[in-house]
GROMACS .gro file of C-alpha atoms in nm:
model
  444
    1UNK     CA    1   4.860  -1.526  -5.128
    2UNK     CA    2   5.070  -1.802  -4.971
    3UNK     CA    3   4.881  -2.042  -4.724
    4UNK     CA    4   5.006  -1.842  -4.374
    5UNK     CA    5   4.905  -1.507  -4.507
    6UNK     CA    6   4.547  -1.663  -4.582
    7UNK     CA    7   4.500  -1.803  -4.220
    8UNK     CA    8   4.591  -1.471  -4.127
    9UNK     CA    9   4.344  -1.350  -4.317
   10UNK     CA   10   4.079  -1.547  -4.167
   11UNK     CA   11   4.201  -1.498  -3.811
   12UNK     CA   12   4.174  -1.179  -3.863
   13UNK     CA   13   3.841  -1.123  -3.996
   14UNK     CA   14   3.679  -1.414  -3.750
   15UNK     CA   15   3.807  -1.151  -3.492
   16UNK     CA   16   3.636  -0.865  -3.611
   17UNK     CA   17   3.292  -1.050  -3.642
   18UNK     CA   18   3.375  -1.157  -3.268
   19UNK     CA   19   3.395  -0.775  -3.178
   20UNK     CA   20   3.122  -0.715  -3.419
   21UNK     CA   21   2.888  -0.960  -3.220
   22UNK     CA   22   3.017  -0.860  -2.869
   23UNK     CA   23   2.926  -0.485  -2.929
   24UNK     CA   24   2.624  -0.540  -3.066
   25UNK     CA   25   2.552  -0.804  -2.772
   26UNK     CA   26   2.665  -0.483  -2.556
   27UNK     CA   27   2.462  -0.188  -2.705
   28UNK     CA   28   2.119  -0.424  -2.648
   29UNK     CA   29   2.222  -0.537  -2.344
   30UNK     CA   30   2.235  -0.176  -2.253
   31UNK     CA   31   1.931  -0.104  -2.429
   32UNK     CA   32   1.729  -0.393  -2.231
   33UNK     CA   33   1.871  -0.194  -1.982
   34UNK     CA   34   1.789   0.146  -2.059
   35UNK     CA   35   1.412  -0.060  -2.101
   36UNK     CA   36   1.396  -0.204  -1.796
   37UNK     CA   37   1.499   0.090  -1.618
   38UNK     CA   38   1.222   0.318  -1.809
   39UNK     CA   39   0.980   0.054  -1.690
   40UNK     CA   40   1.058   0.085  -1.372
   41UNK     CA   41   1.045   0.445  -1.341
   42UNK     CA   42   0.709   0.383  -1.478
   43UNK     CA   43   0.577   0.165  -1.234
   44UNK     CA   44   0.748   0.381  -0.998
   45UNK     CA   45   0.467   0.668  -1.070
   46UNK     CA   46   0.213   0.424  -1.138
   47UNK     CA   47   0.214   0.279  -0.780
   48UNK     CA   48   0.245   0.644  -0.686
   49UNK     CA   49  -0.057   0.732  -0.837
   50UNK     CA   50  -0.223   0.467  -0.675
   51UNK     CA   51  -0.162   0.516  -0.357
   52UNK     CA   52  -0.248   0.899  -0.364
   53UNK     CA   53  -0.602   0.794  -0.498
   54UNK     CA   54  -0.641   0.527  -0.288
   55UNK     CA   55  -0.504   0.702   0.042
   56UNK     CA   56  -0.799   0.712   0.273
   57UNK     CA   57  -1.083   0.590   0.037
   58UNK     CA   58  -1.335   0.351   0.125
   59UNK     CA   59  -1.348   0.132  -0.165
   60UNK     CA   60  -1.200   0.132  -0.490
   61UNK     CA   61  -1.397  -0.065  -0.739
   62UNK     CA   62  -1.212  -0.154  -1.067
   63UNK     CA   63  -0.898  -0.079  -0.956
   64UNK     CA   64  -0.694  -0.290  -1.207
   65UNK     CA   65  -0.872  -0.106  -1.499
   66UNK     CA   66  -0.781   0.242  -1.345
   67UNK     CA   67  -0.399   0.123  -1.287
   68UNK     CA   68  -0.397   0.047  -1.662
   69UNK     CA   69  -0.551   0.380  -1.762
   70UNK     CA   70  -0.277   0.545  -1.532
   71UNK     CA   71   0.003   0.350  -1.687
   72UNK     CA   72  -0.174   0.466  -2.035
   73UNK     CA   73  -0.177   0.840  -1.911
   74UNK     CA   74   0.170   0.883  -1.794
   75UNK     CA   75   0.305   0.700  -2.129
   76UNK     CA   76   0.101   0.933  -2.348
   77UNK     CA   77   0.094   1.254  -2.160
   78UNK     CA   78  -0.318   1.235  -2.194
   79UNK     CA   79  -0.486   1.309  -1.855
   80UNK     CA   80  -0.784   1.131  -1.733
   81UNK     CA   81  -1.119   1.267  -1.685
   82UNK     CA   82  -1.219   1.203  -1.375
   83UNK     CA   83  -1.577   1.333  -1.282
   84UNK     CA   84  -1.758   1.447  -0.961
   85UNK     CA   85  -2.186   1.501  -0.947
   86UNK     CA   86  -2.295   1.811  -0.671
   87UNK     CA   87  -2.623   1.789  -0.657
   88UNK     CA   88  -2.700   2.189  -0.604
   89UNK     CA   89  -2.940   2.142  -0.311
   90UNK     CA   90  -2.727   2.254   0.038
   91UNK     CA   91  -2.442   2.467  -0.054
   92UNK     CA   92  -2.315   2.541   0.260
   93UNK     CA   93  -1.966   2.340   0.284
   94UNK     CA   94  -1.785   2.190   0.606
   95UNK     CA   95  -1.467   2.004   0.595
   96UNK     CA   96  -1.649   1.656   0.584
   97UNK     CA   97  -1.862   1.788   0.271
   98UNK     CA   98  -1.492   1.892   0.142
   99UNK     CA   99  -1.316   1.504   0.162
  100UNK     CA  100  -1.411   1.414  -0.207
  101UNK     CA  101  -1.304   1.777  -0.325
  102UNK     CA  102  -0.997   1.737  -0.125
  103UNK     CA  103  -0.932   1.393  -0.313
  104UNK     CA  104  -1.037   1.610  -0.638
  105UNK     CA  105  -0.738   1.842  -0.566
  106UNK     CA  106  -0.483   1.549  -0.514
  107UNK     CA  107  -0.576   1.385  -0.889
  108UNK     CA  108  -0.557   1.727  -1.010
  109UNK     CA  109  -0.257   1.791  -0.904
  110UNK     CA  110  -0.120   1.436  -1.032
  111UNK     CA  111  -0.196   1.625  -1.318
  112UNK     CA  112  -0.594   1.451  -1.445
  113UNK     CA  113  -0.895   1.680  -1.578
  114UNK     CA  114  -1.174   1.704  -1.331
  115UNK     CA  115  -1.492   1.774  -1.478
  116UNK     CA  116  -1.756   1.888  -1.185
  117UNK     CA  117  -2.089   1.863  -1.327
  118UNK     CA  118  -2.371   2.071  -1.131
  119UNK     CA  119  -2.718   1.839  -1.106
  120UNK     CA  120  -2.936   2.141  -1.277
  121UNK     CA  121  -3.124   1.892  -1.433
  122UNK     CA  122  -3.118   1.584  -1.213
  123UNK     CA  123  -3.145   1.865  -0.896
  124UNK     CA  124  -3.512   1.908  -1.022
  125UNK     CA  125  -3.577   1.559  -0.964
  126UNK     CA  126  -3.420   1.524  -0.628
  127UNK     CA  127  -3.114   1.273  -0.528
  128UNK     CA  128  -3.366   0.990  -0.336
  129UNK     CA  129  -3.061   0.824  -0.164
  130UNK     CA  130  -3.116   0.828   0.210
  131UNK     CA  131  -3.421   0.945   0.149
  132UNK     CA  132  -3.728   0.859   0.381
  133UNK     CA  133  -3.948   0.999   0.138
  134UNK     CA  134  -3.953   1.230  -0.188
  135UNK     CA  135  -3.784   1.491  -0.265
  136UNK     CA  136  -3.930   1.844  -0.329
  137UNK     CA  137  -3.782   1.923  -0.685
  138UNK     CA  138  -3.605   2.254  -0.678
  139UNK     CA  139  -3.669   2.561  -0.905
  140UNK     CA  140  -3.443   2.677  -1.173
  141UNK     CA  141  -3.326   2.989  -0.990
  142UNK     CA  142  -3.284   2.807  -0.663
  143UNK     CA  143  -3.042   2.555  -0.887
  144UNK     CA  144  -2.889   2.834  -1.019
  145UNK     CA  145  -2.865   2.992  -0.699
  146UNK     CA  146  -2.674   2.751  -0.486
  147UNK     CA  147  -2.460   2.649  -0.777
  148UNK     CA  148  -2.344   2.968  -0.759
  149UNK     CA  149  -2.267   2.954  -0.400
  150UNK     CA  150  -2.145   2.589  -0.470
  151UNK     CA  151  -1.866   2.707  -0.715
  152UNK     CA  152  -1.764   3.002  -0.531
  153UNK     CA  153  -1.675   2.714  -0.222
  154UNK     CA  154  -1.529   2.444  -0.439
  155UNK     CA  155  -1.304   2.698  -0.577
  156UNK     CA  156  -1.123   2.702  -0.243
  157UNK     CA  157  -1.063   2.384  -0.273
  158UNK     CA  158  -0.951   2.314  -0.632
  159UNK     CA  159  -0.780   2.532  -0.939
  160UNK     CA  160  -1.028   2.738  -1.083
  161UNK     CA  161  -0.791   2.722  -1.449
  162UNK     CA  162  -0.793   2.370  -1.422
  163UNK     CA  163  -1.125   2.224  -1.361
  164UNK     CA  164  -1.395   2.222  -1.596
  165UNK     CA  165  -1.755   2.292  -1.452
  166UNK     CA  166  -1.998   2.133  -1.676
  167UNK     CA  167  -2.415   2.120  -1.597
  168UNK     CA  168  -2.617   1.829  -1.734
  169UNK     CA  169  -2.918   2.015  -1.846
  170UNK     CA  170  -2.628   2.025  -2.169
  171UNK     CA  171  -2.729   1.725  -2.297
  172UNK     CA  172  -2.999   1.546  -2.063
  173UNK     CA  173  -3.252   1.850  -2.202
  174UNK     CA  174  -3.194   1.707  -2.501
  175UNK     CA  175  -3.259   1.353  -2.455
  176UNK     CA  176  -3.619   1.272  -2.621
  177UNK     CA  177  -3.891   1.057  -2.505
  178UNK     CA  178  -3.740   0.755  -2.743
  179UNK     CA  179  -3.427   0.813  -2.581
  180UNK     CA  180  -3.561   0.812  -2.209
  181UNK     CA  181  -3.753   0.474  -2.292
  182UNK     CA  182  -3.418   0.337  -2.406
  183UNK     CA  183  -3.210   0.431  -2.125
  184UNK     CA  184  -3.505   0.282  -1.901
  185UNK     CA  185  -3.490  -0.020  -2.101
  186UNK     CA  186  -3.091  -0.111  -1.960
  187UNK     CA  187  -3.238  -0.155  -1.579
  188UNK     CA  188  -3.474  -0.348  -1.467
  189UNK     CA  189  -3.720  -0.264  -1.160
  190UNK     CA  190  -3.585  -0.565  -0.934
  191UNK     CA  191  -3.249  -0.413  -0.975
  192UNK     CA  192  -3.366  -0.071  -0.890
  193UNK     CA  193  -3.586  -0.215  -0.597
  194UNK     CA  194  -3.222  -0.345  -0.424
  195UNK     CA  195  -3.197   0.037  -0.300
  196UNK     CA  196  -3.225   0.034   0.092
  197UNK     CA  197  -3.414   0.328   0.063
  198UNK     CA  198  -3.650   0.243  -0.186
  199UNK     CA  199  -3.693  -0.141  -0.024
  200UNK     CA  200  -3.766   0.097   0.333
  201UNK     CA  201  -4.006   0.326   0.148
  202UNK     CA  202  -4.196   0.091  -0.012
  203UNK     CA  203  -4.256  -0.157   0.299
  204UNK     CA  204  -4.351   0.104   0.492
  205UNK     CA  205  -4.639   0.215   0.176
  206UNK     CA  206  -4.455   0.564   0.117
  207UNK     CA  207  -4.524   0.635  -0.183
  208UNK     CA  208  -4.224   0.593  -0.440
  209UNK     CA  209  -4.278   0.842  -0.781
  210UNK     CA  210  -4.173   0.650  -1.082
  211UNK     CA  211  -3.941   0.968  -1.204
  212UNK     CA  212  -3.713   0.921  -0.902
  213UNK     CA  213  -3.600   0.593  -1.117
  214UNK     CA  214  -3.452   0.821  -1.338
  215UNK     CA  215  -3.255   1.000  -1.081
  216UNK     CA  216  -3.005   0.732  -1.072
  217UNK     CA  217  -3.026   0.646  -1.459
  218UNK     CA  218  -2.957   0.997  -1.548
  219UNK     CA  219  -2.650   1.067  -1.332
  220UNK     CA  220  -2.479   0.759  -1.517
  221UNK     CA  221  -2.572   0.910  -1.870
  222UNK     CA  222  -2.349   1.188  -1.732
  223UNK     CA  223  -2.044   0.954  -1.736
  224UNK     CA  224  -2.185   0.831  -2.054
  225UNK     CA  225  -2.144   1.208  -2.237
  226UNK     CA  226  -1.855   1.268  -2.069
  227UNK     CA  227  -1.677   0.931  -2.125
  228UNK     CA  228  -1.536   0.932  -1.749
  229UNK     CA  229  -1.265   0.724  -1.680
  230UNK     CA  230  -1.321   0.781  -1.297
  231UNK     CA  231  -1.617   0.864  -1.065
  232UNK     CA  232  -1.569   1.027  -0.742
  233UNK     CA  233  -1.844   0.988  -0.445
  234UNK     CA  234  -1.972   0.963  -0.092
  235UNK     CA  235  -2.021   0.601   0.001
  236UNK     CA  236  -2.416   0.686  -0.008
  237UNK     CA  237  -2.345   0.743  -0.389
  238UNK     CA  238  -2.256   0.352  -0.448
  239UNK     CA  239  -2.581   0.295  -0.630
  240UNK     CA  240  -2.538   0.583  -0.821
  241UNK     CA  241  -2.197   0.579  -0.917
  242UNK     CA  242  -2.205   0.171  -1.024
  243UNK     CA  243  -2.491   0.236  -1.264
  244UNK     CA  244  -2.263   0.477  -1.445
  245UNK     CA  245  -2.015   0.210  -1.498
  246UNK     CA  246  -2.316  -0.062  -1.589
  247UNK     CA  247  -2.410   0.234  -1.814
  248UNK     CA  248  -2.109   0.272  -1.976
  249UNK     CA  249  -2.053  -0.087  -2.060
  250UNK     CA  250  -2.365  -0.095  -2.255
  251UNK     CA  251  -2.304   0.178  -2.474
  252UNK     CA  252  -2.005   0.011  -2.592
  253UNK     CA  253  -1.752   0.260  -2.330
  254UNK     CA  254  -1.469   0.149  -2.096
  255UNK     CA  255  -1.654   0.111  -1.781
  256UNK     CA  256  -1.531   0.385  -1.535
  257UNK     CA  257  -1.348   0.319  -1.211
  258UNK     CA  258  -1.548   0.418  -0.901
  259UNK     CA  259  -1.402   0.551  -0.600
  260UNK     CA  260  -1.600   0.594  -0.303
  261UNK     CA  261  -1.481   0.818  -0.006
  262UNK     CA  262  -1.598   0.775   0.356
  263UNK     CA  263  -1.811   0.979   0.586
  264UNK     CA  264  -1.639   1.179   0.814
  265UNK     CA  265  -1.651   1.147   1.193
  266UNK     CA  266  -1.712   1.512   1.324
  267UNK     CA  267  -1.507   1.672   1.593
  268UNK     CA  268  -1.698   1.495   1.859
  269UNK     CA  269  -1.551   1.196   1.731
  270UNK     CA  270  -1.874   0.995   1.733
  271UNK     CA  271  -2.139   1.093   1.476
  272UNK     CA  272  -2.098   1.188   1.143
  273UNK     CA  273  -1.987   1.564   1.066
  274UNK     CA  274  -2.315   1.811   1.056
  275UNK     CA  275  -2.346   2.135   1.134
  276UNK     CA  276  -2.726   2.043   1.285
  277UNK     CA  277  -2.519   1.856   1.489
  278UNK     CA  278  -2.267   2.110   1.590
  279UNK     CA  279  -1.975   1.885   1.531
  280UNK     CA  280  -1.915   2.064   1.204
  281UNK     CA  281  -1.535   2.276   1.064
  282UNK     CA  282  -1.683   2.482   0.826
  283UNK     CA  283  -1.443   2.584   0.514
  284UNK     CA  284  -1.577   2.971   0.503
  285UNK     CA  285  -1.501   2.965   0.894
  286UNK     CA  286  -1.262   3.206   1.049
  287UNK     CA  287  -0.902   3.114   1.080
  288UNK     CA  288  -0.935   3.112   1.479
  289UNK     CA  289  -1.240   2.939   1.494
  290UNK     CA  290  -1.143   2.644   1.227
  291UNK     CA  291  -0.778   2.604   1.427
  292UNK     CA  292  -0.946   2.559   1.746
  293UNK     CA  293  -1.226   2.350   1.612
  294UNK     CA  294  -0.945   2.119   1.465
  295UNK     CA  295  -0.795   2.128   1.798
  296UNK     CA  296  -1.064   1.922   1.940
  297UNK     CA  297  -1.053   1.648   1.739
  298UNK     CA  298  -1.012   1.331   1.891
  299UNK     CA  299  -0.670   1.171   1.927
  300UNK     CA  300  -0.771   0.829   1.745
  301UNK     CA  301  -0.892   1.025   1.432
  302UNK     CA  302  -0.569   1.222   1.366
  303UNK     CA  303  -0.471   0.977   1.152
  304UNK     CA  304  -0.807   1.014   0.916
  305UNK     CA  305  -0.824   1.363   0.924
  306UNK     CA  306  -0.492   1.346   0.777
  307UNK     CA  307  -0.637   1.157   0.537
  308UNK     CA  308  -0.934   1.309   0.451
  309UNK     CA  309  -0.891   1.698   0.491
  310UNK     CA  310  -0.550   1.764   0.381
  311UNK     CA  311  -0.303   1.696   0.066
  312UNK     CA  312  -0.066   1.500   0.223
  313UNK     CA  313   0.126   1.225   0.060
  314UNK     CA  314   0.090   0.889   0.163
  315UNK     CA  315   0.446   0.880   0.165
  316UNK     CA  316   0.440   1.174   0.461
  317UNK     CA  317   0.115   1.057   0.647
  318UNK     CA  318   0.359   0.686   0.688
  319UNK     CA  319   0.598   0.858   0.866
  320UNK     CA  320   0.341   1.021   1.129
  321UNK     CA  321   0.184   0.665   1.132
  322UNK     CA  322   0.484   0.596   1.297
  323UNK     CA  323   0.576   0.799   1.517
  324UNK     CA  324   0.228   0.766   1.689
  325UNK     CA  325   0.307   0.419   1.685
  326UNK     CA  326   0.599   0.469   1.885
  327UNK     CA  327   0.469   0.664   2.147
  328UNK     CA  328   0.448   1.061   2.034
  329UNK     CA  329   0.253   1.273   2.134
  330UNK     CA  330  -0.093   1.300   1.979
  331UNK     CA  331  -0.112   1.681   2.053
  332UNK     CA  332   0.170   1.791   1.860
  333UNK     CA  333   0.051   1.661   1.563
  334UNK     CA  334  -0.306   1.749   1.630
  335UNK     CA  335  -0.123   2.097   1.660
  336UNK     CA  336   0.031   2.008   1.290
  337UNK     CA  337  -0.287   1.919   1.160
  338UNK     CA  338  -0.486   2.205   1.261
  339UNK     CA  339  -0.229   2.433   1.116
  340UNK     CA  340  -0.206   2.227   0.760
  341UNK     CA  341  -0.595   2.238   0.756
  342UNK     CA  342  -0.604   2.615   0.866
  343UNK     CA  343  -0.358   2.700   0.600
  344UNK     CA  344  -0.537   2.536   0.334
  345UNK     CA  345  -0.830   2.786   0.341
  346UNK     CA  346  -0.660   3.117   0.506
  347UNK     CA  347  -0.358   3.295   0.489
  348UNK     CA  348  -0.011   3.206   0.645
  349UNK     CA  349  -0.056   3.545   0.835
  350UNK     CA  350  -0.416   3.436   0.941
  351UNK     CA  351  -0.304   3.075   1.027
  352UNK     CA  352   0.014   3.226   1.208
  353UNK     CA  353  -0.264   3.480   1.408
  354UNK     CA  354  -0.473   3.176   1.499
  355UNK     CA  355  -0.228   2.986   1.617
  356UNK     CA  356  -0.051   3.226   1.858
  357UNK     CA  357  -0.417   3.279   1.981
  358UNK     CA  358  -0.470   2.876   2.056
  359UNK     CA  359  -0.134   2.865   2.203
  360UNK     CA  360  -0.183   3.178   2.441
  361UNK     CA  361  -0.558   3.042   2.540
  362UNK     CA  362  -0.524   2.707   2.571
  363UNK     CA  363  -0.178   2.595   2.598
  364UNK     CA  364  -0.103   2.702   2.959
  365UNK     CA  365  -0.459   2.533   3.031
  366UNK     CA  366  -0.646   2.860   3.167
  367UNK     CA  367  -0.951   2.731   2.933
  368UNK     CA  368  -1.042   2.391   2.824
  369UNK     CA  369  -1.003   2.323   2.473
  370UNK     CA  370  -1.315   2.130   2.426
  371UNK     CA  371  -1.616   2.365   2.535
  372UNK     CA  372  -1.990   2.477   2.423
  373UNK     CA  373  -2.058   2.722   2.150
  374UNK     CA  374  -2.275   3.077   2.206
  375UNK     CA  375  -2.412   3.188   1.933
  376UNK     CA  376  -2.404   3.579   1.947
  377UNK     CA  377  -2.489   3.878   1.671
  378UNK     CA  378  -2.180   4.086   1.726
  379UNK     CA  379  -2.338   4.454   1.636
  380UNK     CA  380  -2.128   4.681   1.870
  381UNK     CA  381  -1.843   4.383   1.921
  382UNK     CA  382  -1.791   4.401   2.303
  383UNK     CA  383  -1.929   4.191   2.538
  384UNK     CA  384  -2.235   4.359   2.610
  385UNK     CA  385  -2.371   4.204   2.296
  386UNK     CA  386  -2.342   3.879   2.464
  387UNK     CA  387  -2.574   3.953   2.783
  388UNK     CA  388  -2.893   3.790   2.571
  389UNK     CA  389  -2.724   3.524   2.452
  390UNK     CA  390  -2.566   3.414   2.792
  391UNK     CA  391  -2.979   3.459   2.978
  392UNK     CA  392  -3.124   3.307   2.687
  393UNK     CA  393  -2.880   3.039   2.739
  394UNK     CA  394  -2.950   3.032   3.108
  395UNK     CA  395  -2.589   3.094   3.195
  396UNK     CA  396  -2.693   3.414   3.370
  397UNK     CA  397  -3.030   3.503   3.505
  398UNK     CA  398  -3.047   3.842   3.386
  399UNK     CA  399  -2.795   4.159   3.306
  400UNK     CA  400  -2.741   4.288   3.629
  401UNK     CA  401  -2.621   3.929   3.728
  402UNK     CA  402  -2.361   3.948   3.464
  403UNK     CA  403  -2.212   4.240   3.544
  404UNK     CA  404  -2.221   4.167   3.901
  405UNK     CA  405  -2.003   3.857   3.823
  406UNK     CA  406  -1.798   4.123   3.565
  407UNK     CA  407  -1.722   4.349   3.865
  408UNK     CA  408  -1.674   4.000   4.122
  409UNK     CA  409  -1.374   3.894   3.902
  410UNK     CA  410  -1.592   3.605   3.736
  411UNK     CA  411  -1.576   3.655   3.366
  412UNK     CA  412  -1.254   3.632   3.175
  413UNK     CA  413  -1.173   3.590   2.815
  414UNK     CA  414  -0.916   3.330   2.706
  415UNK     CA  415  -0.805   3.320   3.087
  416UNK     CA  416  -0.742   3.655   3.125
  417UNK     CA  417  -1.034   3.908   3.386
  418UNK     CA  418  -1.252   4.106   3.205
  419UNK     CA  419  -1.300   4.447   3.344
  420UNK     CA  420  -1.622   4.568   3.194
  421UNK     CA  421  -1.887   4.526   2.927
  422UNK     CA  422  -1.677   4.735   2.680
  423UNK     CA  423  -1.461   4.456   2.639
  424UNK     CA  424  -1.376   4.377   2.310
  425UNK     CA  425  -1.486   4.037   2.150
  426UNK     CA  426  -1.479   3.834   1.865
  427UNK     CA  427  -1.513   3.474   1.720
  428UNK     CA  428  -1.312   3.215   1.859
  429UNK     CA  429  -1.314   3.433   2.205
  430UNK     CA  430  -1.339   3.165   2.492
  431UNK     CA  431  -1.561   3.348   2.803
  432UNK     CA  432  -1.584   3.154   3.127
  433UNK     CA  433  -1.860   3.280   3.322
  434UNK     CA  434  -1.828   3.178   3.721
  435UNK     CA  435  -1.641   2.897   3.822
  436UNK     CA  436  -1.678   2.621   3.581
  437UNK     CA  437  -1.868   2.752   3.267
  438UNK     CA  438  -1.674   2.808   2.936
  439UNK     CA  439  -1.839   2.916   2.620
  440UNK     CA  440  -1.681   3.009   2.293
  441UNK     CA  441  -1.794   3.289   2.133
  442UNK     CA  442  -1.922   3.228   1.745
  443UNK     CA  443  -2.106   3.485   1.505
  444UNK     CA  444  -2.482   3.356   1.381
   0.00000   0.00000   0.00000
């Protein structure tokens, strides 16, 4: 090989490592990024996540360690176990009682476990948060009782297939006296004493029994068994909740994230939602009744309702944020709230039904929308089964006064005359009696 023919040589092979270098710059170029896009598609969900759980809470209390543990999730396809305490001792269910299932439903459909673990054992004790004085413990069959009631309600609320529904008589029944003294031995009674409710009881000398300690030490053992990576409560459950995560830690777990959700204003807009109060939308309520209920919620807590008694994305709830901001009209999307709350707990015929009925009562303003409740036993379902209620309520003086003001032209039902006492009525029914009395009819 002459000298030319050897430069050659080397031209020619210094050009194929060139293209040998600049394709293998090019296929990791391309895979940093095919990486870097990945990663952002998975921060993409992860601040997704986020925001659904966080949409509406009141605090969020190791919120760094739970955006981890979602990052972990999505990357390995595991879900997290995210657990929720009913303490089996009211089950009768209204829409504020329903906020933490709601928020249940949203992480369950982000596609976590939820693990709702009935208080049979801790329900004997009593919950002593808020609590002016001890609770009366509650029998086995009234546990098992409302816990029955209590699942039939959730259930309305979140997938049956997909939620576990555990009861910590499992393992706390098995705990023995060496193990009580040793979960006793990780608190101390200064730190149990920072309770507002044990700090009231005990200034004002009501008596404080030394098992009611326990309450709050053997709700966190639950998270302890079930190796929770999230709590779920009421902001009453802070206490509670926190000790599960102080639990946790010294038993050598990853603490559990602890999300609290608010109370919930009821439709008076002032006090918090109770059906002693009468301010209550209860979830097993007719379709008519829970529309027009919704109806009456005050324009500045649209917004929260959102929030807290629907599924909505945060992504959706922005854009009504906004248009409020700019000047819409409250009512229509009150109108678009009751019909998304309605519709999570009826049918779309039933929502459709209650709708039309709002719109044909209330819209052309023959009736108020905000107006007093009568309580009435509907046995024969017209209106004479109202005459007791309205004298009891001293609307009327006696029968014959009613059905004078029946024959006068001064009843009508959702703005339209009644003609006689066989007229027809039902819940959700809006009477006005005389000139300036409406009442809305509801079964007791």
């Amino acid at each position: 090989m002459n000298t030319a023919e050897g430069l050659k040589t080397m031209e020619s092979a210094e050009m194929k490592s060139t293209e040998g270098m600049t394709q293998r710059a090019e296929v990791q170029e391309k895979a940093d990024r095919d990486q870097e896009a990945k990663q952002k598609e998975l921060m993409k969900k992860v601040r997704h996540q986020m925001r659904v759980i966080r949409q509406g809470a009141a605090d969020l209390i190791g919120e760094e360690e739970l955006e981890r543990k979602v990052q972990a999730s999505i990357l390995t396809g595991k879900p997290l176990t995210i657990k929720f305490g009913m303490d089996p001792s009211a089950p009768d269910i209204h829409v504020g009682h329903a906020v933490p299932l709601r928020k249940l439903k949203q992480m369950q459909d982000l596609g976590h476990n939820i693990v709702v673990v009935i208080g049979d054992f801790t329900g004997k004790i009593g919950d002593p948060t808020g609590k002016h004085k001890g609770r009366k413990a509650l029998t086995d069959s009234e546990v098992f009782r409302n816990a029955q009631t209590y699942q039939e309600q959730i259930f309305r609320i979140l997938d049956r297939d997909k939620t576990q529904v555990r009861y910590n008589g499992e393992w706390l029944e098995l705990l023995s006296l060496s193990d009580a003294l040793e979960l006793a031995s990780t608190i101390t009674v200064a730190r149990m004493m920072e309770r507002d409710d044990f700090q009231s009881r005990f200034r004002g000398g009501t008596p404080i029994g030394l098992h009611e300690f326990f309450y709050p030490l053997l709700q966190a053992y639950d998270s302890v068994e079930l190796q929770a990576d999230l709590e779920l409560g009421g902001t009453d459950q802070t206490f509670n909740i926190l000790m599960g995560r102080s639990l946790q830690k010294e038993k050598g777990q990853e603490a559990q994230a602890a999300l609290f959700m608010p109370l919930l204003e009821g439709i008076d807009g002032t006090e918090k939602m109770s059906k002693s109060l009468g301010n209550y939308i209860g979830i097993c309520e007719d379709a008519r009744t829970m529309y027009t209920k919704v109806m009456q919620v005050p324009d500045h807590l649209i917004v929260k309702y959102f929030e807290l008694t629907t599924d909505i994305l945060p992504e959706e709830l922005d854009k009504i944020k906004e248009q409020l901001a700019d000047g819409r009209n409250p009512r229509d999307y009150k109108m678009i709230l009751a019909k998304t709350v309605t519709l999570l707990y009826h049918t779309a015929e039933e929502t459709e039904e209650a709708e039309k009925f709002f719109k044909e009562a209330f819209t052309d303003k023959a009736v108020p929308e905000q107006v007093d409740s009568l309580e009435v036993v509907l046995e024969r379902g017209t209106l004479f089964d109202c005459i007791h209620p309205l004298i009891s309520a001293g609307i009327v003086k006696s029968g014959a006064e009613f059905r004078r003001l029946i024959a006068q032209g001064g009843v009508q039902k959702n703005g339209v005359r009644v003609e006689a006492l066989e007229e027809n009525v039902q819940t959700g029914d809006v009477l006005k009696v005389g000139k300036r009395k409406f009442l809305r009819i509801e079964m007791c």
